[in-house]
Tab-separated table of N, CA and C in Angstrom:
chain	number	residue	atom	x	y	z
V	85	MET	N	15.249	-1.587	-57.222
V	85	MET	CA	15.242	-2.951	-56.773
V	85	MET	C	15.305	-2.949	-55.255
V	86	ASN	N	14.657	-3.840	-54.676
V	86	ASN	CA	14.587	-3.993	-53.234
V	86	ASN	C	15.953	-4.475	-52.723
V	87	ILE	N	16.386	-3.968	-51.601
V	87	ILE	CA	17.662	-4.319	-51.050
V	87	ILE	C	17.636	-5.811	-50.587
V	88	TRP	N	16.465	-6.350	-50.274
V	88	TRP	CA	16.415	-7.737	-49.866
V	88	TRP	C	16.680	-8.709	-51.029
V	89	ILE	N	16.372	-8.287	-52.266
V	89	ILE	CA	16.703	-9.090	-53.367
V	89	ILE	C	18.201	-9.242	-53.548
V	90	MET	N	18.893	-8.062	-53.401
V	90	MET	CA	20.340	-8.117	-53.489
V	90	MET	C	20.938	-9.003	-52.387
V	91	ILE	N	20.390	-8.900	-51.183
V	91	ILE	CA	20.902	-9.702	-50.126
V	91	ILE	C	20.684	-11.191	-50.427
V	92	ALA	N	19.533	-11.527	-50.960
V	92	ALA	CA	19.238	-12.934	-51.325
V	92	ALA	C	20.168	-13.409	-52.419
V	93	VAL	N	20.513	-12.585	-53.384
V	93	VAL	CA	21.431	-13.010	-54.449
V	93	VAL	C	22.834	-13.288	-53.872
V	94	VAL	N	23.273	-12.416	-52.987
V	94	VAL	CA	24.575	-12.588	-52.360
V	94	VAL	C	24.501	-13.889	-51.465
V	95	GLY	N	23.445	-14.057	-50.753
V	95	GLY	CA	23.327	-15.248	-49.869
V	95	GLY	C	23.363	-16.535	-50.692
V	96	TRP	N	22.695	-16.572	-51.794
V	96	TRP	CA	22.716	-17.771	-52.622
V	96	TRP	C	24.079	-17.948	-53.266
V	97	ALA	N	24.789	-16.864	-53.563
V	97	ALA	CA	26.180	-17.037	-54.082
V	97	ALA	C	27.079	-17.580	-53.021
V	98	ILE	N	26.882	-17.220	-51.788
V	98	ILE	CA	27.751	-17.778	-50.704
V	98	ILE	C	27.442	-19.252	-50.492
V	99	VAL	N	26.181	-19.627	-50.540
V	99	VAL	CA	25.784	-21.037	-50.418
V	99	VAL	C	26.413	-21.852	-51.567
V	100	ALA	N	26.298	-21.321	-52.775
V	100	ALA	CA	26.863	-22.009	-53.917
V	100	ALA	C	28.389	-22.157	-53.774
V	101	MET	N	29.042	-21.069	-53.299
V	101	MET	CA	30.484	-21.178	-53.087
V	101	MET	C	30.854	-22.224	-52.072
V	102	ALA	N	30.039	-22.348	-51.035
V	102	ALA	CA	30.299	-23.348	-49.975
V	102	ALA	C	30.154	-24.737	-50.517
V	103	ILE	N	29.124	-24.980	-51.306
V	103	ILE	CA	28.948	-26.288	-51.952
V	103	ILE	C	30.119	-26.602	-52.877
V	104	ALA	N	30.463	-25.574	-53.657
V	104	ALA	CA	31.617	-25.775	-54.570
V	104	ALA	C	32.917	-26.077	-53.837
V	105	ALA	N	33.141	-25.384	-52.714
V	105	ALA	CA	34.299	-25.580	-51.919
V	105	ALA	C	34.319	-26.993	-51.301
V	106	PHE	N	33.193	-27.490	-50.934
V	106	PHE	CA	33.133	-28.824	-50.362
V	106	PHE	C	33.578	-29.864	-51.381
V	107	PHE	N	33.094	-29.711	-52.605
V	107	PHE	CA	33.420	-30.717	-53.665
V	107	PHE	C	34.886	-30.520	-54.228
V	108	THR	N	35.410	-29.326	-54.167
V	108	THR	CA	36.698	-29.092	-54.744
V	108	THR	C	37.860	-29.297	-53.764
V	109	LEU	N	37.568	-29.275	-52.476
V	109	LEU	CA	38.635	-29.387	-51.526
V	109	LEU	C	39.205	-30.821	-51.420
V	110	THR	N	38.548	-31.752	-52.001
V	110	THR	CA	39.018	-33.153	-51.949
V	110	THR	C	39.806	-33.539	-53.220
V	111	THR	N	40.049	-32.598	-54.127
V	111	THR	CA	40.738	-32.885	-55.308
V	111	THR	C	42.002	-32.067	-55.393
V	112	LYS	N	42.831	-32.321	-56.442
V	112	LYS	CA	44.044	-31.578	-56.631
V	112	LYS	C	43.698	-30.197	-57.189
V	113	ARG	N	44.646	-29.302	-57.038
V	113	ARG	CA	44.466	-27.948	-57.490
V	113	ARG	C	43.215	-27.272	-56.942
V	114	THR	N	43.045	-27.458	-55.655
V	114	THR	CA	41.761	-27.043	-55.033
V	114	THR	C	41.610	-25.554	-55.082
V	115	TRP	N	42.611	-24.762	-54.784
V	115	TRP	CA	42.433	-23.336	-54.701
V	115	TRP	C	42.198	-22.734	-56.064
V	116	THR	N	42.779	-23.300	-57.041
V	116	THR	CA	42.526	-22.760	-58.454
V	116	THR	C	41.082	-22.966	-58.858
V	117	ARG	N	40.598	-24.167	-58.637
V	117	ARG	CA	39.230	-24.485	-58.953
V	117	ARG	C	38.250	-23.692	-58.117
V	118	PHE	N	38.519	-23.651	-56.823
V	118	PHE	CA	37.655	-22.888	-55.878
V	118	PHE	C	37.555	-21.430	-56.288
V	119	SER	N	38.710	-20.812	-56.584
V	119	SER	CA	38.657	-19.380	-56.941
V	119	SER	C	37.949	-19.153	-58.287
V	120	LEU	N	38.131	-20.088	-59.200
V	120	LEU	CA	37.484	-19.953	-60.491
V	120	LEU	C	35.961	-20.067	-60.277
V	121	ILE	N	35.496	-21.043	-59.537
V	121	ILE	CA	34.095	-21.245	-59.326
V	121	ILE	C	33.519	-20.081	-58.508
V	122	ALA	N	34.195	-19.658	-57.488
V	122	ALA	CA	33.709	-18.563	-56.655
V	122	ALA	C	33.627	-17.251	-57.436
V	123	SER	N	34.646	-16.884	-58.233
V	123	SER	CA	34.567	-15.674	-58.979
V	123	SER	C	33.480	-15.757	-60.053
V	124	THR	N	33.288	-16.888	-60.669
V	124	THR	CA	32.218	-16.994	-61.699
V	124	THR	C	30.858	-16.859	-61.035
V	125	LEU	N	30.660	-17.480	-59.886
V	125	LEU	CA	29.368	-17.381	-59.185
V	125	LEU	C	29.080	-15.929	-58.726
V	126	PHE	N	30.137	-15.260	-58.262
V	126	PHE	CA	30.034	-13.873	-57.844
V	126	PHE	C	29.612	-12.941	-59.058
V	127	LEU	N	30.299	-13.114	-60.147
V	127	LEU	CA	30.063	-12.298	-61.345
V	127	LEU	C	28.680	-12.535	-61.902
V	128	VAL	N	28.252	-13.811	-61.934
V	128	VAL	CA	26.881	-14.089	-62.402
V	128	VAL	C	25.868	-13.462	-61.473
V	129	GLY	N	26.023	-13.622	-60.226
V	129	GLY	CA	25.106	-13.081	-59.224
V	129	GLY	C	25.032	-11.542	-59.340
V	130	TRP	N	26.198	-10.872	-59.398
V	130	TRP	CA	26.251	-9.446	-59.485
V	130	TRP	C	25.573	-8.961	-60.827
V	131	ALA	N	25.880	-9.587	-61.888
V	131	ALA	CA	25.344	-9.235	-63.202
V	131	ALA	C	23.787	-9.357	-63.212
V	132	SER	N	23.307	-10.399	-62.670
V	132	SER	CA	21.848	-10.607	-62.652
V	132	SER	C	21.185	-9.578	-61.702
V	133	ALA	N	21.768	-9.296	-60.606
V	133	ALA	CA	21.216	-8.293	-59.684
V	133	ALA	C	21.236	-6.897	-60.349
V	134	TYR	N	22.284	-6.587	-61.051
V	134	TYR	CA	22.352	-5.273	-61.725
V	134	TYR	C	21.354	-5.188	-62.860
V	135	ALA	N	21.199	-6.278	-63.606
V	135	ALA	CA	20.204	-6.327	-64.698
V	135	ALA	C	18.780	-6.084	-64.128
V	136	LYS	N	18.515	-6.786	-63.024
V	136	LYS	CA	17.188	-6.672	-62.428
V	136	LYS	C	16.958	-5.214	-61.926
V	137	TYR	N	18.008	-4.586	-61.400
V	137	TYR	CA	17.917	-3.197	-60.932
V	137	TYR	C	17.613	-2.270	-62.053
V	138	ARG	N	18.296	-2.387	-63.222
V	138	ARG	CA	18.096	-1.546	-64.348
V	138	ARG	C	16.707	-1.779	-65.007
V	139	SER	N	16.276	-3.010	-65.016
V	139	SER	CA	15.021	-3.317	-65.614
V	139	SER	C	13.836	-2.890	-64.794
V	140	SER	N	13.988	-2.546	-63.509
V	140	SER	CA	12.911	-2.134	-62.669
V	140	SER	C	12.648	-0.662	-62.698
V	141	ALA	N	13.282	0.041	-63.688
V	141	ALA	CA	13.015	1.483	-63.831
V	141	ALA	C	11.599	1.760	-64.281
V	142	THR	N	11.009	2.800	-63.715
V	142	THR	CA	9.649	3.180	-64.109
V	142	THR	C	9.674	4.565	-64.757
V	143	GLU	N	8.781	4.766	-65.668
V	143	GLU	CA	8.757	6.053	-66.360
V	143	GLU	C	8.299	7.146	-65.386
V	144	ALA	N	9.134	8.206	-65.303
V	144	ALA	CA	8.814	9.320	-64.434
V	144	ALA	C	8.002	10.371	-65.184
V	145	PHE	N	8.495	10.745	-66.389
V	145	PHE	CA	7.718	11.718	-67.177
V	145	PHE	C	8.308	11.768	-68.605
V	146	ARG	N	7.578	12.446	-69.484
V	146	ARG	CA	7.983	12.683	-70.893
V	146	ARG	C	8.004	14.159	-71.116
V	147	GLN	N	8.876	14.582	-72.027
V	147	GLN	CA	8.918	15.977	-72.384
V	147	GLN	C	9.121	16.013	-73.906
V	148	SER	N	8.328	16.817	-74.597
V	148	SER	CA	8.455	16.895	-76.058
V	148	SER	C	9.236	18.127	-76.410
V	149	SER	N	9.935	18.080	-77.606
V	149	SER	CA	10.660	19.177	-78.113
V	149	SER	C	9.662	20.269	-78.520
V	150	PRO	N	10.072	21.481	-78.677
V	150	PRO	CA	9.114	22.575	-79.081
V	150	PRO	C	8.436	22.262	-80.410
V	151	ASP	N	9.140	21.620	-81.346
V	151	ASP	CA	8.453	21.355	-82.636
V	151	ASP	C	7.736	19.991	-82.630
V	152	GLY	N	7.787	19.209	-81.501
V	152	GLY	CA	7.089	17.994	-81.412
V	152	GLY	C	7.680	16.818	-82.117
V	153	ARG	N	8.868	16.930	-82.672
V	153	ARG	CA	9.491	15.817	-83.408
V	153	ARG	C	10.281	14.910	-82.539
V	154	TYR	N	10.683	15.323	-81.332
V	154	TYR	CA	11.481	14.505	-80.487
V	154	TYR	C	10.863	14.504	-79.093
V	155	HIS	N	11.103	13.384	-78.331
V	155	HIS	CA	10.631	13.245	-77.020
V	155	HIS	C	11.775	12.813	-76.083
V	156	LEU	N	11.750	13.365	-74.919
V	156	LEU	CA	12.705	13.032	-73.875
V	156	LEU	C	11.942	12.265	-72.826
V	157	VAL	N	12.350	10.983	-72.589
V	157	VAL	CA	11.656	10.139	-71.614
V	157	VAL	C	12.641	9.902	-70.444
V	158	VAL	N	12.171	10.137	-69.233
V	158	VAL	CA	12.974	9.936	-68.041
V	158	VAL	C	12.422	8.749	-67.274
V	159	TYR	N	13.249	7.779	-67.005
V	159	TYR	CA	12.892	6.599	-66.214
V	159	TYR	C	13.617	6.676	-64.798
V	160	ARG	N	12.825	6.553	-63.806
V	160	ARG	CA	13.340	6.631	-62.417
V	160	ARG	C	13.795	5.258	-62.016
V	161	LEU	N	15.065	5.188	-61.578
V	161	LEU	CA	15.614	3.962	-60.964
V	161	LEU	C	15.257	3.891	-59.481
V	162	PRO	N	15.042	2.731	-58.919
V	162	PRO	CA	14.675	2.628	-57.536
V	162	PRO	C	15.841	3.134	-56.666
V	163	SER	N	15.477	3.802	-55.561
V	163	SER	CA	16.479	4.257	-54.627
V	163	SER	C	16.455	3.361	-53.388
V	164	PHE	N	17.560	3.323	-52.679
V	164	PHE	CA	17.638	2.473	-51.525
V	164	PHE	C	17.294	3.140	-50.237
V	165	GLY	N	17.366	4.439	-50.182
V	165	GLY	CA	17.005	5.206	-48.991
V	165	GLY	C	15.531	5.622	-49.074
V	166	ALA	N	14.916	5.805	-47.960
V	166	ALA	CA	13.512	6.123	-47.809
V	166	ALA	C	13.237	7.517	-48.427
V	167	PHE	N	14.077	8.472	-48.174
V	167	PHE	CA	13.869	9.837	-48.624
V	167	PHE	C	14.850	10.290	-49.658
V	168	GLN	N	15.448	9.373	-50.281
V	168	GLN	CA	16.540	9.666	-51.232
V	168	GLN	C	16.021	9.676	-52.669
V	169	GLU	N	16.362	10.697	-53.426
V	169	GLU	CA	15.940	10.748	-54.847
V	169	GLU	C	16.846	9.791	-55.593
V	170	GLY	N	16.301	8.892	-56.361
V	170	GLY	CA	17.057	7.919	-57.091
V	170	GLY	C	17.624	8.411	-58.371
V	171	ALA	N	18.573	7.683	-58.937
V	171	ALA	CA	19.145	8.030	-60.252
V	171	ALA	C	18.095	7.799	-61.312
V	172	ALA	N	18.421	8.238	-62.535
V	172	ALA	CA	17.450	8.100	-63.595
V	172	ALA	C	18.172	7.814	-64.961
V	173	ILE	N	17.405	7.218	-65.852
V	173	ILE	CA	17.855	6.945	-67.205
V	173	ILE	C	17.060	7.925	-68.096
V	174	VAL	N	17.789	8.620	-69.034
V	174	VAL	CA	17.175	9.541	-69.905
V	174	VAL	C	17.316	8.985	-71.334
V	175	ARG	N	16.222	9.002	-72.079
V	175	ARG	CA	16.283	8.510	-73.448
V	175	ARG	C	15.710	9.567	-74.384
V	176	LEU	N	16.351	9.793	-75.504
V	176	LEU	CA	15.864	10.710	-76.522
V	176	LEU	C	15.257	9.887	-77.629
V	177	LEU	N	14.043	10.065	-77.950
V	177	LEU	CA	13.319	9.317	-78.952
V	177	LEU	C	12.896	10.285	-80.121
V	178	ASP	N	12.793	9.690	-81.323
V	178	ASP	CA	12.313	10.512	-82.412
V	178	ASP	C	10.797	10.344	-82.455
V	179	GLU	N	10.130	10.918	-83.490
V	179	GLU	CA	8.660	10.871	-83.559
V	179	GLU	C	8.107	9.527	-83.760
V	180	THR	N	8.926	8.592	-84.307
V	180	THR	CA	8.453	7.237	-84.528
V	180	THR	C	8.661	6.335	-83.261
V	181	GLY	N	9.315	6.893	-82.250
V	181	GLY	CA	9.548	6.128	-81.013
V	181	GLY	C	10.955	5.455	-81.053
V	182	ARG	N	11.710	5.660	-82.072
V	182	ARG	CA	13.050	5.014	-82.174
V	182	ARG	C	14.006	5.731	-81.207
V	183	GLN	N	14.765	5.020	-80.473
V	183	GLN	CA	15.735	5.576	-79.507
V	183	GLN	C	16.991	6.140	-80.223
V	184	LEU	N	17.254	7.398	-79.989
V	184	LEU	CA	18.409	7.992	-80.596
V	184	LEU	C	19.587	8.083	-79.622
V	185	HIS	N	19.352	8.408	-78.438
V	185	HIS	CA	20.414	8.539	-77.419
V	185	HIS	C	19.868	8.008	-76.061
V	186	GLN	N	20.813	7.645	-75.195
V	186	GLN	CA	20.469	7.255	-73.842
V	186	GLN	C	21.619	7.631	-72.929
V	187	GLY	N	21.270	8.044	-71.734
V	187	GLY	CA	22.308	8.447	-70.698
V	187	GLY	C	21.716	8.317	-69.327
V	188	ASP	N	22.631	8.355	-68.413
V	188	ASP	CA	22.309	8.267	-66.977
V	188	ASP	C	22.443	9.671	-66.367
V	189	ILE	N	21.548	10.011	-65.445
V	189	ILE	CA	21.707	11.256	-64.682
V	189	ILE	C	21.637	10.940	-63.190
V	190	ALA	N	22.141	11.814	-62.363
V	190	ALA	CA	22.272	11.556	-60.946
V	190	ALA	C	20.916	11.414	-60.266
V	191	PHE	N	19.947	12.268	-60.626
V	191	PHE	CA	18.650	12.163	-59.997
V	191	PHE	C	17.651	12.718	-60.949
V	192	VAL	N	16.383	12.440	-60.730
V	192	VAL	CA	15.324	12.775	-61.657
V	192	VAL	C	15.195	14.252	-61.831
V	193	GLY	N	15.418	15.007	-60.757
V	193	GLY	CA	15.329	16.466	-60.823
V	193	GLY	C	16.337	17.141	-61.758
V	194	ALA	N	17.409	16.412	-62.123
V	194	ALA	CA	18.433	16.959	-62.993
V	194	ALA	C	18.082	16.737	-64.473
V	195	SER	N	16.868	16.402	-64.776
V	195	SER	CA	16.464	16.106	-66.132
V	195	SER	C	15.858	17.278	-66.866
V	196	ASP	N	16.042	18.455	-66.417
V	196	ASP	CA	15.512	19.641	-67.130
V	196	ASP	C	16.273	19.768	-68.444
V	197	ALA	N	15.579	19.862	-69.532
V	197	ALA	CA	16.165	19.870	-70.837
V	197	ALA	C	16.137	21.277	-71.438
V	198	THR	N	17.180	21.577	-72.189
V	198	THR	CA	17.252	22.818	-72.961
V	198	THR	C	17.284	22.454	-74.397
V	199	TRP	N	16.251	22.862	-75.126
V	199	TRP	CA	16.119	22.503	-76.530
V	199	TRP	C	16.584	23.665	-77.419
V	200	THR	N	17.377	23.302	-78.450
V	200	THR	CA	17.686	24.294	-79.507
V	200	THR	C	17.305	23.608	-80.841
V	201	ASP	N	17.587	24.266	-81.939
V	201	ASP	CA	17.250	23.681	-83.242
V	201	ASP	C	18.111	22.430	-83.565
V	202	LYS	N	19.322	22.375	-83.068
V	202	LYS	CA	20.230	21.361	-83.472
V	202	LYS	C	20.623	20.378	-82.364
V	203	GLU	N	20.295	20.687	-81.096
V	203	GLU	CA	20.669	19.824	-80.021
V	203	GLU	C	19.744	19.979	-78.823
V	204	VAL	N	19.883	18.997	-77.899
V	204	VAL	CA	19.162	19.065	-76.630
V	204	VAL	C	20.237	18.783	-75.586
V	205	ILE	N	20.148	19.549	-74.437
V	205	ILE	CA	21.076	19.459	-73.374
V	205	ILE	C	20.314	18.967	-72.164
V	206	VAL	N	20.727	17.814	-71.616
V	206	VAL	CA	20.108	17.231	-70.447
V	206	VAL	C	21.222	16.920	-69.454
V	207	GLY	N	21.262	17.592	-68.350
V	207	GLY	CA	22.367	17.347	-67.359
V	207	GLY	C	23.722	17.572	-68.030
V	208	ASP	N	24.539	16.541	-68.006
V	208	ASP	CA	25.854	16.585	-68.643
V	208	ASP	C	25.850	16.189	-70.072
V	209	HIS	N	24.736	15.715	-70.588
V	209	HIS	CA	24.617	15.162	-71.939
V	209	HIS	C	24.191	16.227	-72.932
V	210	VAL	N	24.929	16.302	-74.081
V	210	VAL	CA	24.553	17.146	-75.197
V	210	VAL	C	24.382	16.235	-76.393
V	211	TRP	N	23.098	16.161	-76.842
V	211	TRP	CA	22.777	15.277	-77.949
V	211	TRP	C	22.314	16.053	-79.148
V	212	GLY	N	22.923	15.721	-80.291
V	212	GLY	CA	22.535	16.367	-81.557
V	212	GLY	C	21.259	15.853	-82.117
V	213	LEU	N	20.464	16.701	-82.664
V	213	LEU	CA	19.156	16.335	-83.278
V	213	LEU	C	19.401	16.227	-84.780
V	214	LYS	N	18.792	15.229	-85.408
V	214	LYS	CA	18.949	15.002	-86.823
V	214	LYS	C	18.005	15.827	-87.652
């Protein structure tokens, strides 16, 4: 996700908090209402920015098991630095495309998989094969 999108989300949250503060400062229990509205707006803004960040992952590569029954799919998450390798999401799929496991890894280069008859090891994740 682009850093400017996150800045825009935070900016709109600040504008919304200012509007909410204007309307709540003229009533009783102002700080309670203001803090409730501000925290709600912050959480909604953060959750939507995080969901947008996760949904903008692009497929980096696929790797099949030696017997061809399972596939490891690595999705690259956007990075914020120009020369920085971004984090990745790794999914283990069966031959029908059904997702069996999912995990996060620190960077795409850490997605080297070791396949055995009963499990696959990817980074810190050890997943059993059915």
